[in-house]
XYZ file of C-alpha atoms in Angstrom:
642
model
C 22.226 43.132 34.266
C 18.878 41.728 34.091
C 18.273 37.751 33.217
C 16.903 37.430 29.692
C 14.649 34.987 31.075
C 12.504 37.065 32.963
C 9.214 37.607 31.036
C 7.201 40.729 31.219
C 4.941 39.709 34.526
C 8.051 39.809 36.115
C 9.518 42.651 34.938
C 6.068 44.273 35.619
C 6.356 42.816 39.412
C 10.005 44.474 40.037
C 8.716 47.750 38.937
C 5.579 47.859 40.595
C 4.816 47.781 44.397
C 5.730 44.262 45.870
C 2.148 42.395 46.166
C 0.961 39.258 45.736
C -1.520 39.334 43.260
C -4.011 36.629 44.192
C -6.656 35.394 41.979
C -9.042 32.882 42.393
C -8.791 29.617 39.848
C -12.060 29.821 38.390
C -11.074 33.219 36.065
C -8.223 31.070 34.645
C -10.555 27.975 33.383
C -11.168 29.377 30.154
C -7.416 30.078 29.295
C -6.646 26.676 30.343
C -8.777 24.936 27.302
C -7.345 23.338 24.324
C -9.433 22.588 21.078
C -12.766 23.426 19.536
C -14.889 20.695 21.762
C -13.673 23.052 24.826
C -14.622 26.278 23.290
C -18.147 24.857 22.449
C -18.367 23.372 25.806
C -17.220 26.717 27.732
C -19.386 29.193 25.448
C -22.967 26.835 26.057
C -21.826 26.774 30.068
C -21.195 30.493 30.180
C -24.356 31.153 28.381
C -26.748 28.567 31.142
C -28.798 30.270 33.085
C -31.290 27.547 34.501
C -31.693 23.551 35.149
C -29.746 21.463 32.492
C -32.785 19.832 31.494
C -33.976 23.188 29.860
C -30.308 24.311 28.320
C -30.146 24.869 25.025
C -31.068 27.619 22.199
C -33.684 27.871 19.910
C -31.606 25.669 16.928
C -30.846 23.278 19.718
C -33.508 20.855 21.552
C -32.124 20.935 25.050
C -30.221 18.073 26.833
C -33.234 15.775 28.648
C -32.295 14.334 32.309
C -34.713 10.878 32.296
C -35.261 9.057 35.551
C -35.595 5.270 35.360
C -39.479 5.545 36.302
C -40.012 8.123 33.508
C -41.275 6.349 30.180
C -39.551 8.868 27.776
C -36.439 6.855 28.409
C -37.777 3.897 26.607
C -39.111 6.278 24.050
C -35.632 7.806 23.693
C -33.895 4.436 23.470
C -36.164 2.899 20.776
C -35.214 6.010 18.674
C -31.665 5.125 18.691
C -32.013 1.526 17.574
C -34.005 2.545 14.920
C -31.286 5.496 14.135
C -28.926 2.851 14.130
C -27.024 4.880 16.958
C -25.296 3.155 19.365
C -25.767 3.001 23.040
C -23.776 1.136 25.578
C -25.326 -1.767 27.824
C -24.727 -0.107 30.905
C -26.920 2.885 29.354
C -30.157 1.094 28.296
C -32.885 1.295 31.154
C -32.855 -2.937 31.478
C -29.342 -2.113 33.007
C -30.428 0.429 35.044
C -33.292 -1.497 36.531
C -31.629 -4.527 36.723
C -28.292 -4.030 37.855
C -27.884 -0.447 38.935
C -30.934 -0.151 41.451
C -32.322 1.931 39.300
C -30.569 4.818 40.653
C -29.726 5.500 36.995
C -30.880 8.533 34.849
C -30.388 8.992 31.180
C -28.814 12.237 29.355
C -30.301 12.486 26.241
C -29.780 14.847 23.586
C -30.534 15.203 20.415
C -29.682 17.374 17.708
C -30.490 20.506 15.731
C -34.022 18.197 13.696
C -34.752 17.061 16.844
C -33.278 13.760 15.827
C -31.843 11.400 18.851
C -28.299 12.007 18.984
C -26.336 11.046 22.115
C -27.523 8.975 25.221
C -25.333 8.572 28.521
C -26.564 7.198 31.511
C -25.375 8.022 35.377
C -25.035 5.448 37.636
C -25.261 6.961 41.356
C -23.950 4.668 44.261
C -23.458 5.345 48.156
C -20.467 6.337 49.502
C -19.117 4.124 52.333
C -16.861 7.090 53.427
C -19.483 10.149 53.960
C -22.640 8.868 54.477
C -25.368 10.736 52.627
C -22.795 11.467 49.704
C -22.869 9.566 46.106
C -20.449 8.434 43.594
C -21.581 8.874 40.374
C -20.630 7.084 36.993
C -20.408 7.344 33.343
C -19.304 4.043 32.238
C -17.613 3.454 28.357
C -17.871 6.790 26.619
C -15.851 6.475 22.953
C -19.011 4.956 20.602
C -19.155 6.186 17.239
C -21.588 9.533 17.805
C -21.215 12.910 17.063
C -18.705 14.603 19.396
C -20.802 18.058 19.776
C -23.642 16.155 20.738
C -21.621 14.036 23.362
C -20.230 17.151 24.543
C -23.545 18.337 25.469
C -23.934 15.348 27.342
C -20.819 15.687 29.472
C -21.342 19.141 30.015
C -25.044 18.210 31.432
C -23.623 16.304 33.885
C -20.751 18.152 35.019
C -23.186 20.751 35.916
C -25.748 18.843 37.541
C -23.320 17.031 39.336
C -21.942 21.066 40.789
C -25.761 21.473 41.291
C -25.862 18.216 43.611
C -24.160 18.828 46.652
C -23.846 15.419 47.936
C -21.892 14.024 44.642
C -18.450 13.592 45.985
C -17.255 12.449 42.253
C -18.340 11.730 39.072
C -16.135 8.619 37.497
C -16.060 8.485 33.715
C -14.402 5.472 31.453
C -13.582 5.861 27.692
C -13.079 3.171 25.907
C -12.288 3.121 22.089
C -9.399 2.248 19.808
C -10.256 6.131 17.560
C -7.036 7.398 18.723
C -8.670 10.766 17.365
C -11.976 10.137 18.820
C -10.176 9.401 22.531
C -8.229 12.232 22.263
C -11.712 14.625 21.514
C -13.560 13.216 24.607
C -10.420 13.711 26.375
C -10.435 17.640 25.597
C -13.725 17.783 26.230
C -13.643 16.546 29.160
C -10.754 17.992 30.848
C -12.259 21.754 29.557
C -15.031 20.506 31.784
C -12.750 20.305 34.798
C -12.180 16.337 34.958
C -8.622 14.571 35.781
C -6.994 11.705 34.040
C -6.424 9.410 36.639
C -2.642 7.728 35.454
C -3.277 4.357 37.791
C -6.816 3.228 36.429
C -8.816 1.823 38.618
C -12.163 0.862 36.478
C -10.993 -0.363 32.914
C -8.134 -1.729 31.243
C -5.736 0.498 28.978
C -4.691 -2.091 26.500
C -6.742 -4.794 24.899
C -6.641 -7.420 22.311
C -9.397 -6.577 19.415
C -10.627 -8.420 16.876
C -12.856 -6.403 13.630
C -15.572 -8.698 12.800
C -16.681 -6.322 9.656
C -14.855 -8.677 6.882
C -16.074 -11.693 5.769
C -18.389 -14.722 7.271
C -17.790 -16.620 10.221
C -16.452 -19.453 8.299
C -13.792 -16.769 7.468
C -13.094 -15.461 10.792
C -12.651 -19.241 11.725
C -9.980 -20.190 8.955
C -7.930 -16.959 9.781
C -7.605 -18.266 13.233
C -4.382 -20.199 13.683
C -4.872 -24.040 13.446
C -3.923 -24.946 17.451
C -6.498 -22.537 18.218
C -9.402 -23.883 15.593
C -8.131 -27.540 17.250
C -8.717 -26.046 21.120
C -12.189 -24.365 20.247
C -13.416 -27.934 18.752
C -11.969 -29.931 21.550
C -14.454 -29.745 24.457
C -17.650 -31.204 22.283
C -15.333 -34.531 21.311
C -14.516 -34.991 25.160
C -18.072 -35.048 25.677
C -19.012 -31.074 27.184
C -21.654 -28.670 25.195
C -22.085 -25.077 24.668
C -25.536 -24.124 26.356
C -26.833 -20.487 27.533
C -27.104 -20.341 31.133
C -30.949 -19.064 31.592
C -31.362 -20.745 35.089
C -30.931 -18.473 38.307
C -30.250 -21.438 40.122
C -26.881 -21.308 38.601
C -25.938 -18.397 40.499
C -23.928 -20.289 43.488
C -22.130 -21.806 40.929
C -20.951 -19.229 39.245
C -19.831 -17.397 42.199
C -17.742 -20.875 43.089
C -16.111 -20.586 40.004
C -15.013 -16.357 40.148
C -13.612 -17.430 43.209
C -11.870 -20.119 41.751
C -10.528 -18.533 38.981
C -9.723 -15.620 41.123
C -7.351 -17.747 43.332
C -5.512 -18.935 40.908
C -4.540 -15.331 39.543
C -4.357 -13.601 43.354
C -7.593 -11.294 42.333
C -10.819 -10.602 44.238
C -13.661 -11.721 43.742
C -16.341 -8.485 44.008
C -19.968 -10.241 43.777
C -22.307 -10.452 41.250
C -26.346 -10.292 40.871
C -26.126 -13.187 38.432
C -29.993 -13.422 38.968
C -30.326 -9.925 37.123
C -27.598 -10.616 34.817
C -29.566 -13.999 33.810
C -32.761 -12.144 33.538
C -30.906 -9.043 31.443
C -30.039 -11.933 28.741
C -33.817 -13.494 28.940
C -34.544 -9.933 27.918
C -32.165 -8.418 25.375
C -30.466 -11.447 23.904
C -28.973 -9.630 21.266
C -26.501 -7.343 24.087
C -26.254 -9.588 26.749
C -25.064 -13.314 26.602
C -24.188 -15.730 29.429
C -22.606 -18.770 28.248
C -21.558 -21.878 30.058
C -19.724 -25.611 29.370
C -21.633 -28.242 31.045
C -20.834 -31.974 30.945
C -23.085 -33.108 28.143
C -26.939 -33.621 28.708
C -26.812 -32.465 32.513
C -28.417 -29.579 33.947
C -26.598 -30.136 37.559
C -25.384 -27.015 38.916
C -21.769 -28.869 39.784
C -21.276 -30.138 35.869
C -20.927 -26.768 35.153
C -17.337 -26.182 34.648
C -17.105 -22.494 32.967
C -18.702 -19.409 31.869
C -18.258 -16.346 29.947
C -20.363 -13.140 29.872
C -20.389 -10.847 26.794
C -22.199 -7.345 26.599
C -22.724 -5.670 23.731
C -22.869 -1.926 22.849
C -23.854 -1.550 19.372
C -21.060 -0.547 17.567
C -18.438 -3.367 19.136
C -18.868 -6.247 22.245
C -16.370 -7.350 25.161
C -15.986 -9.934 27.675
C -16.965 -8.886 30.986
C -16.189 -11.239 33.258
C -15.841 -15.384 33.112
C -14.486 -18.251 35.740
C -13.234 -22.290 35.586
C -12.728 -25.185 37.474
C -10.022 -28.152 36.944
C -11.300 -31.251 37.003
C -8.919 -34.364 36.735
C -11.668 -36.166 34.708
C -12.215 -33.351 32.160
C -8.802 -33.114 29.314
C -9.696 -30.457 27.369
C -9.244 -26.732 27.476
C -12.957 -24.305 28.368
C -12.178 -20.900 27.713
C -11.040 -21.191 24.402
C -14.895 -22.298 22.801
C -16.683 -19.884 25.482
C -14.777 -16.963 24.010
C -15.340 -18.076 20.465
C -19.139 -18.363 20.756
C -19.346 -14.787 22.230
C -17.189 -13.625 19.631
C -19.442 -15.449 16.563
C -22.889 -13.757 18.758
C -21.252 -10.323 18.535
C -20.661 -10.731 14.789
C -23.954 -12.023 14.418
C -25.609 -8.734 16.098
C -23.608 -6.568 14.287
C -20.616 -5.632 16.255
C -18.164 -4.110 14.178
C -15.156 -5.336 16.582
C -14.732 -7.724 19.378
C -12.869 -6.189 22.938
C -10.894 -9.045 24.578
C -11.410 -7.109 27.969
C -7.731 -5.993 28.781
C -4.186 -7.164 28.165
C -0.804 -7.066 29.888
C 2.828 -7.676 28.866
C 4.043 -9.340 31.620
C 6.143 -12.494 31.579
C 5.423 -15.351 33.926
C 6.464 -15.226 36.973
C 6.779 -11.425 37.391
C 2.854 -10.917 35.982
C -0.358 -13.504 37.126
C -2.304 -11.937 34.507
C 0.529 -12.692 31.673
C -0.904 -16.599 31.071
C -4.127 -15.302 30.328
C -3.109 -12.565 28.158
C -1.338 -14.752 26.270
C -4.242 -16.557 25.895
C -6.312 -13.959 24.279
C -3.479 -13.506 21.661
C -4.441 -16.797 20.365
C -7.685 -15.111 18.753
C -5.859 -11.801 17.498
C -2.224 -9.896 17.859
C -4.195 -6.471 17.437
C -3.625 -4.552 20.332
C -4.269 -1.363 21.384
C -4.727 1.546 22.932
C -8.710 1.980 24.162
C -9.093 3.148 27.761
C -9.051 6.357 29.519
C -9.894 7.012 32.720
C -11.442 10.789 34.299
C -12.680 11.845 37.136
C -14.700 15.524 38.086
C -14.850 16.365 41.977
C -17.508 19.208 42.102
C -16.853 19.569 45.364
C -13.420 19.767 46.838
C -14.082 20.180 50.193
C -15.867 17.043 50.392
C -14.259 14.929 48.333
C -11.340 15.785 50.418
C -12.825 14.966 53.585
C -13.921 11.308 51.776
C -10.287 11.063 51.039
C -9.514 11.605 54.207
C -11.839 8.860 55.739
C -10.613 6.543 53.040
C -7.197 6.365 53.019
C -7.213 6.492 57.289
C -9.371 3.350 56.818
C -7.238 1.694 54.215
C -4.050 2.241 56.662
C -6.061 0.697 59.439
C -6.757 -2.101 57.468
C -3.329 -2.317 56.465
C -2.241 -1.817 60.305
C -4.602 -4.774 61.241
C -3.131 -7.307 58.672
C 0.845 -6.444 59.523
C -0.290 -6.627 63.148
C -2.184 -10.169 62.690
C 0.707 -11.733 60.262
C 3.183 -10.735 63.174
C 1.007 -12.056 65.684
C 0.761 -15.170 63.562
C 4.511 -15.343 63.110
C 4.995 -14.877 66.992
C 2.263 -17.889 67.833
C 4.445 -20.030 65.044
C 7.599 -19.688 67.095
C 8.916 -17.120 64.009
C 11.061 -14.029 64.506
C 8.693 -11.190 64.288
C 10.530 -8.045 62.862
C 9.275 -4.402 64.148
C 6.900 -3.544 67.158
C 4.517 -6.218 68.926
C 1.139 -6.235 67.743
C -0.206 -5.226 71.203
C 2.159 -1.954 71.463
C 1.221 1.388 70.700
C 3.781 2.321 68.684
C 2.151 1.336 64.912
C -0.968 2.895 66.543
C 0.680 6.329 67.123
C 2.426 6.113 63.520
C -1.105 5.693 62.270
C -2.837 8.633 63.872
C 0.014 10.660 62.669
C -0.309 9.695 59.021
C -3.850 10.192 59.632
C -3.398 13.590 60.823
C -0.842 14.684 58.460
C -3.617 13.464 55.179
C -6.454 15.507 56.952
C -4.223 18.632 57.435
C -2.698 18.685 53.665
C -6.527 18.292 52.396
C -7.892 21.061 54.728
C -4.732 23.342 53.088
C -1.966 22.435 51.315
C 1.055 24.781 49.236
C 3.057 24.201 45.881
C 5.436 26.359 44.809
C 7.000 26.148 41.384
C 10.707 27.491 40.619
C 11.476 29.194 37.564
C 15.099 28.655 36.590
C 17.180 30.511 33.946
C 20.862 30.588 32.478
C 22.242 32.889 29.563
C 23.241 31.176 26.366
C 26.930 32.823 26.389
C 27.215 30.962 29.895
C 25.543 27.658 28.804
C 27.828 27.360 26.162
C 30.952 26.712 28.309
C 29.082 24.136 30.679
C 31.112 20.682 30.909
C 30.266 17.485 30.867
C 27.017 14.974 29.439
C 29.039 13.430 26.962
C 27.735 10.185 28.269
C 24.199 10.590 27.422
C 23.213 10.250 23.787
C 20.782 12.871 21.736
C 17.872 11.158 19.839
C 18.812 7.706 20.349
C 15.879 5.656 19.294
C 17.683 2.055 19.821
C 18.094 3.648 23.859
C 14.113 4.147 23.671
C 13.513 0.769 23.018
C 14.597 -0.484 26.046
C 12.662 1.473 28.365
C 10.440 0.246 30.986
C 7.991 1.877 34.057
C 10.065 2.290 36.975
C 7.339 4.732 38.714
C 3.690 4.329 39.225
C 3.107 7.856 36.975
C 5.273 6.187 34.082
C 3.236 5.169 31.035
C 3.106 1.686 29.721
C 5.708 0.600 26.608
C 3.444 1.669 23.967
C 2.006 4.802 25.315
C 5.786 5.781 25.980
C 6.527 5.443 22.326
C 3.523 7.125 20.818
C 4.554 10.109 22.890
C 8.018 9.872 22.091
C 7.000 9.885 18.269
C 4.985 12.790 18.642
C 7.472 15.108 20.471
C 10.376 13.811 18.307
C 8.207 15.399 15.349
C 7.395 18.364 16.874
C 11.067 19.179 16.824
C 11.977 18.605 20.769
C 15.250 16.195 21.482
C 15.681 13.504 23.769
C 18.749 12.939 25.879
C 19.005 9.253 27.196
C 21.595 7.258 28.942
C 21.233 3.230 29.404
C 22.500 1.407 32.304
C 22.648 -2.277 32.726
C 20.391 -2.216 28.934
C 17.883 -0.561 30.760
C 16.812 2.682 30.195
C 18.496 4.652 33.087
C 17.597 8.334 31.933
C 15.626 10.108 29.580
C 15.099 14.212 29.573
C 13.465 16.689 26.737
C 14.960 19.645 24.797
C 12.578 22.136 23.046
C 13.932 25.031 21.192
C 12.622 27.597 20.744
C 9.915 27.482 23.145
C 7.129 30.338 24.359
C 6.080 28.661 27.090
C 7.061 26.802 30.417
C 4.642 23.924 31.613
C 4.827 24.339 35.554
C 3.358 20.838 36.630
C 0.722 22.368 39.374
C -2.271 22.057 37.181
C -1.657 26.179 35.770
C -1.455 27.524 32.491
C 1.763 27.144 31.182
C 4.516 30.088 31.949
C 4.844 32.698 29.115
C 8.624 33.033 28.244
C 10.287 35.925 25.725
C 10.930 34.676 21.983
C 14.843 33.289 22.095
C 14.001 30.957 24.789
C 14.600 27.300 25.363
C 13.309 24.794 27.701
C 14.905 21.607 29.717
C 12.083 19.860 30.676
C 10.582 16.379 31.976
C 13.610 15.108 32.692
C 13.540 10.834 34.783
C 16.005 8.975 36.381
C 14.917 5.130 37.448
C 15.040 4.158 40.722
C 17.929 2.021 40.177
C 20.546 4.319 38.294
C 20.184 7.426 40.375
C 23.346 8.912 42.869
C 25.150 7.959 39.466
C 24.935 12.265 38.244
C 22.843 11.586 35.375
C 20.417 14.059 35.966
C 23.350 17.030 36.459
C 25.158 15.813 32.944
C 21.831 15.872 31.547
C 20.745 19.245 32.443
C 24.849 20.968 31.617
C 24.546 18.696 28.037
C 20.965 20.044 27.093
C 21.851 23.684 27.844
C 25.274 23.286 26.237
C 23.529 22.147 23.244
C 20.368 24.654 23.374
C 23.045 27.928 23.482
C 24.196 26.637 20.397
C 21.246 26.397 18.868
C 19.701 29.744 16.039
C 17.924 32.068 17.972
C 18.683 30.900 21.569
C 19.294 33.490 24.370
C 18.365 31.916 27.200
C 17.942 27.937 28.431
C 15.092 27.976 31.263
C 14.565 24.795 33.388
C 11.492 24.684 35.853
C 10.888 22.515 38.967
C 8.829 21.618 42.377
C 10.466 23.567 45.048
C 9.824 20.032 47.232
C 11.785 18.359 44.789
C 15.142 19.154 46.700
C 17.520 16.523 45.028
C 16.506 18.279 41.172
C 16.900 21.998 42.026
C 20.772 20.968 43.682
C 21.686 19.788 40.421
C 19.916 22.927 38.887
C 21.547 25.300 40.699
C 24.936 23.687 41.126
C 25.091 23.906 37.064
C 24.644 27.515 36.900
C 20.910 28.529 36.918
C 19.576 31.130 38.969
C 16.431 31.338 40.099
C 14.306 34.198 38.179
C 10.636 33.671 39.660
C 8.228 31.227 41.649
C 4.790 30.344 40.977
C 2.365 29.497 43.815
C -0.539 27.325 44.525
C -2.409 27.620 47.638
C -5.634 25.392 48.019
C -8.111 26.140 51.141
C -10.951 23.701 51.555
C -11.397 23.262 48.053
C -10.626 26.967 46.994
C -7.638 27.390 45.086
C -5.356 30.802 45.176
C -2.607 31.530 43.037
C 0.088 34.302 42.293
C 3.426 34.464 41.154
C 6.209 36.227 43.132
C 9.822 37.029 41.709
C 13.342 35.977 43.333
C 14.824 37.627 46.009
C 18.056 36.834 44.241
C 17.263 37.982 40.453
C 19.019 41.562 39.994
């Protein structure tokens, strides 16, 4: 008798001759899309037929590249300001020529009057790993403009960056708290072919924010709480002023105190043109503003004992980057007034809300970054959810390659330090664990690795396995009692265990939404952690398969076990098997429900034991196969299925 599982591909396979049908990934792009900014993105890049500076239709003025040397740029940007549209700092062409190289150009697009609409600006920078190559980037995407027109944009330079073929990657930050609005660029940019990176590398998730649209600044004062009013007057009674740093001379100094600061919180310390940044806020006052605590009435590069810098996009202003000293002769706390005056100049040039620049939720101790988030919750207890991170690799093959190059460097780096901290422990008289520095063992480990990361980006396989059980069997499956169904005091305690996991609050926004859908959640605590946590979705048409596909069409009367987690800590315990024999148990009881389907990796040994040990049988297997940035795929159906 046939599984109820198997959907009609399959079926279709079995009765046909046994072939692999191969297809290549680019005819599956457009089924792959999700909302309306895709469709408009896909339908104007199906329709291009020349440069993206001359895209468009007759309705639409087409999307403008503008080099830094070309004078329409200024044009352009003086038509936003006086549109009142806003434009980030690290789009305006001071930026560019200051503090980019000007290797910048400038998207911009306008709408169906011609009117300026949208203006994005690509950074390009060298690659250290493939000579020749650049990086490009798109820096805080998320202001208040009309999605269709940013769109435009993004599509622009997702093409021209395919057209380019020494881009290895195109690196593109969203920041804004429009839940809505982050979700749009999101689409949009994912129909385009971009990533989320899940471990951001370029801007902070979570911030502190603070709306600056109600009231004066007397207001915004009084609504601060009174031991932060007392710290922000402190510093001009012990004798320090406020006073804009406008001096390049400065510039040691304020690398002294990065470093400083840096130290104290185990960061590095990347370096700064402060001479360009100085002459960026000579220039444009009103977006950039370098601010610094000196002792009162000297202008000696050593009295000055802290900075902040605050840039300023139009519709809202962060911090960007700040340092301190501690001086036994100075009692008073410095970061609290720096942060207040940029706060009071974004107000005053009409920013709507004030970015803190990042927060964590560490405790001290376990987090070096948890004092000074703390500290920014002195000013405001809004926090949110504002940054995104994509990335779009037009060209596999090379990016690949860069990888490559990278990561063997980064191990040899790593190699190097083990080998001098165990050389250093030897000279010290210390037991040094592991191989001698001189020996060639941690040398052959290392071409090995090496070799192995080159090979799996030349070619690399992923199979995913298509599991199935009928409801009549399901029903008699023991066990799971121990985990509990929709326990929402359970999803409270949860915590990342796994680089992948999402923070606290992204976990529960997620939760939310699939708890409203209609999907369950099975959870089990151990120790008042969250040990387990696993999804039940019934009915279900589809089957996501977690190798960047569509999802896998199932027949109506189906339901899924799905994204099922098991911390580090609680696992050998047989959560996972209880979990999977409870959820199907539960699912064949369910209106409508013929058949539970599970999927998994077929690397993933450990998951499809406890699959198959509860029952399931293995209906079908979906295949990646990527080639030097070509990707193949077909689906083939079990040997085992009758």
């Amino acid at each position: 008798m046939a599984c109820a599982a198997v959907p009609r591909a399959i079926q279709r396979a079995r009765d046909g001759p046994r072939r692999h049908r191969v297809r290549r990934d680019a005819d599956q792009r457009a089924s792959m899309t999700n909302g309306p900014q895709a469709s408009v993105a896909h339908s104007e890049q199906r329709s291009r037929r020349t440069d993206p500076t001359a895209r468009g239709t007759a309705a639409v003025p087409p999307v403008e590249l503008l080099a830094v040397d070309d004078p329409r740029w200024s044009a352009f940007e003086g038509e936003l300001d006086r549109a009142g549209v806003p434009l980030a700092l690290s789009s305006r062409l001071a930026w560019s020529e200051l503090l980019a190289a000007r290797r910048a150009q400038l998207v911009a697009v306008r709408d169906a009057d011609g009117a300026p609409s949208v203006g994005v600006a690509i950074t390009a920078s060298s690659s250290r790993a493939l000579p020749g190559h650049e990086i490009w980037r798109v820096e805080r995407l998320g202001l208040d403009v009309p999605i269709a027109s940013l769109v435009r944009a993004i599509d622009a330079i997702a093409l021209a960056a395919r057209r380019q073929p020494r881009v290895l990657m195109v690196e593109t930050t969203v920041v804004t708290p429009d839940e809505q609005r982050r979700r749009a660029i999101g689409a949009a940019l994912a129909a385009l072919g971009f990533r989320r990176r899940n471990v951001h590398e370029r801007i902070y998730r979570r911030t502190i924010t603070l709306g600056l649209t109600t009231g004066d600044t007397a207001s915004l004062f009084a609504a601060l709480p009174e031991n932060t009013r007392r710290k922000i007057r402190l510093p001009t009674r012990r004798g320090l002023e406020l006073r804009e740093i406008d001096d390049p001379a400065y510039g040691t100094r304020l690398d002294a105190l990065v470093r400083e600061t840096m130290a104290r919180t185990g960061g590095h310390a990347s370096p700064m043109d402060w001479s360009a940044i100085i002459e960026l806020c000579r220039g444009h006052p009103g977006r950039s503003r370098l601010i610094g605590m000196f002792v009162a009435g000297s202008r000696d590069p050593g009295d000055l004992l802290a900075f902040s810098w605050g840039c300023h996009h139009g519709e809202y202003a962060h911090y960007d980057a700040g340092g301190s000293t501690r001086r036994a002769d100075v009692n008073a706390p410095l970061a609290y007034a720096l942060l207040w005056d940029l706060v009071i100049w974004a107000k005053t040039n009409g920013a709507r809300w004030f970015d803190f620049a990042g927060v964590t939720d560490g405790t001290p101790g376990s987090d070096p970054l948890a004092g000074i988030s703390d500290f920014k919750r002195h000013f405001s207890q809004d926090e949110r959810l504002v940054g995104e991170e994509w990335v779009l690799t037009p060209h596999r093959a090379r990016a690949r390659v860069a990888a490559a190059v990278s990561g063997a460097a980064r191990r040899a780096r790593e190699w190097r330090a083990r080998a001098e901290r165990r050389a250093a422990a030897v000279s010290a008289g210390a037991d040094a664990r592991g191989p001698r520095s001189g020996s060639a063992r941690p040398v052959a480990a290392m071409v090995r690795r090496l070799a192995r990361g080159i090979a799996t980006r030349v070619a690399s396989h992923g199979e995913f396995r298509v599991y199935a059980m009928p409801a009549d069997h399901a029903r008699s499956l023991p066990g799971g009692e121990e985990l509990a169904r929709d326990a929402e005091d359970h999803l409270g305690r949860y915590g990342p265990d796994e680089p992948w996991h999402p923070a606290p609050e992204e976990h529960a926004r997620v939760v939310r939404a699939r708890l409203s859908s209609g999907s369950h959640v099975y959870t089990a605590v151990v120790d008042d952690r969250l040990a387990h946590w696993s999804w039940l979705t019934a009915p279900a048409r589809s089957l996501d398969t977690d190798l960047g596909l569509p999802p896998y069409p199932l027949p109506e009367g189906s339901a899924v076990l799905w994204d099922d987690n098991t911390i580090r800590a609680a696992r050998g315990r047989g959560l996972h098997t209880q979990s999977i024999r409870r959820r199907a148990r539960d699912a064949a009881t369910m209106p409508g429900v013929d058949t539970v389907v599970i999927g998994v990796r077929a690397n993933n040994v450990t998951s499809r034991h406890n699959i198959e040990k509860s029952g399931f049988r293995h209906v079908a297997s979906l295949h990646v196969l990527r080639v030097l940035g070509a990707r193949f795929t077909w689906m083939r159906r079990a040997r085992t299925s009758p």
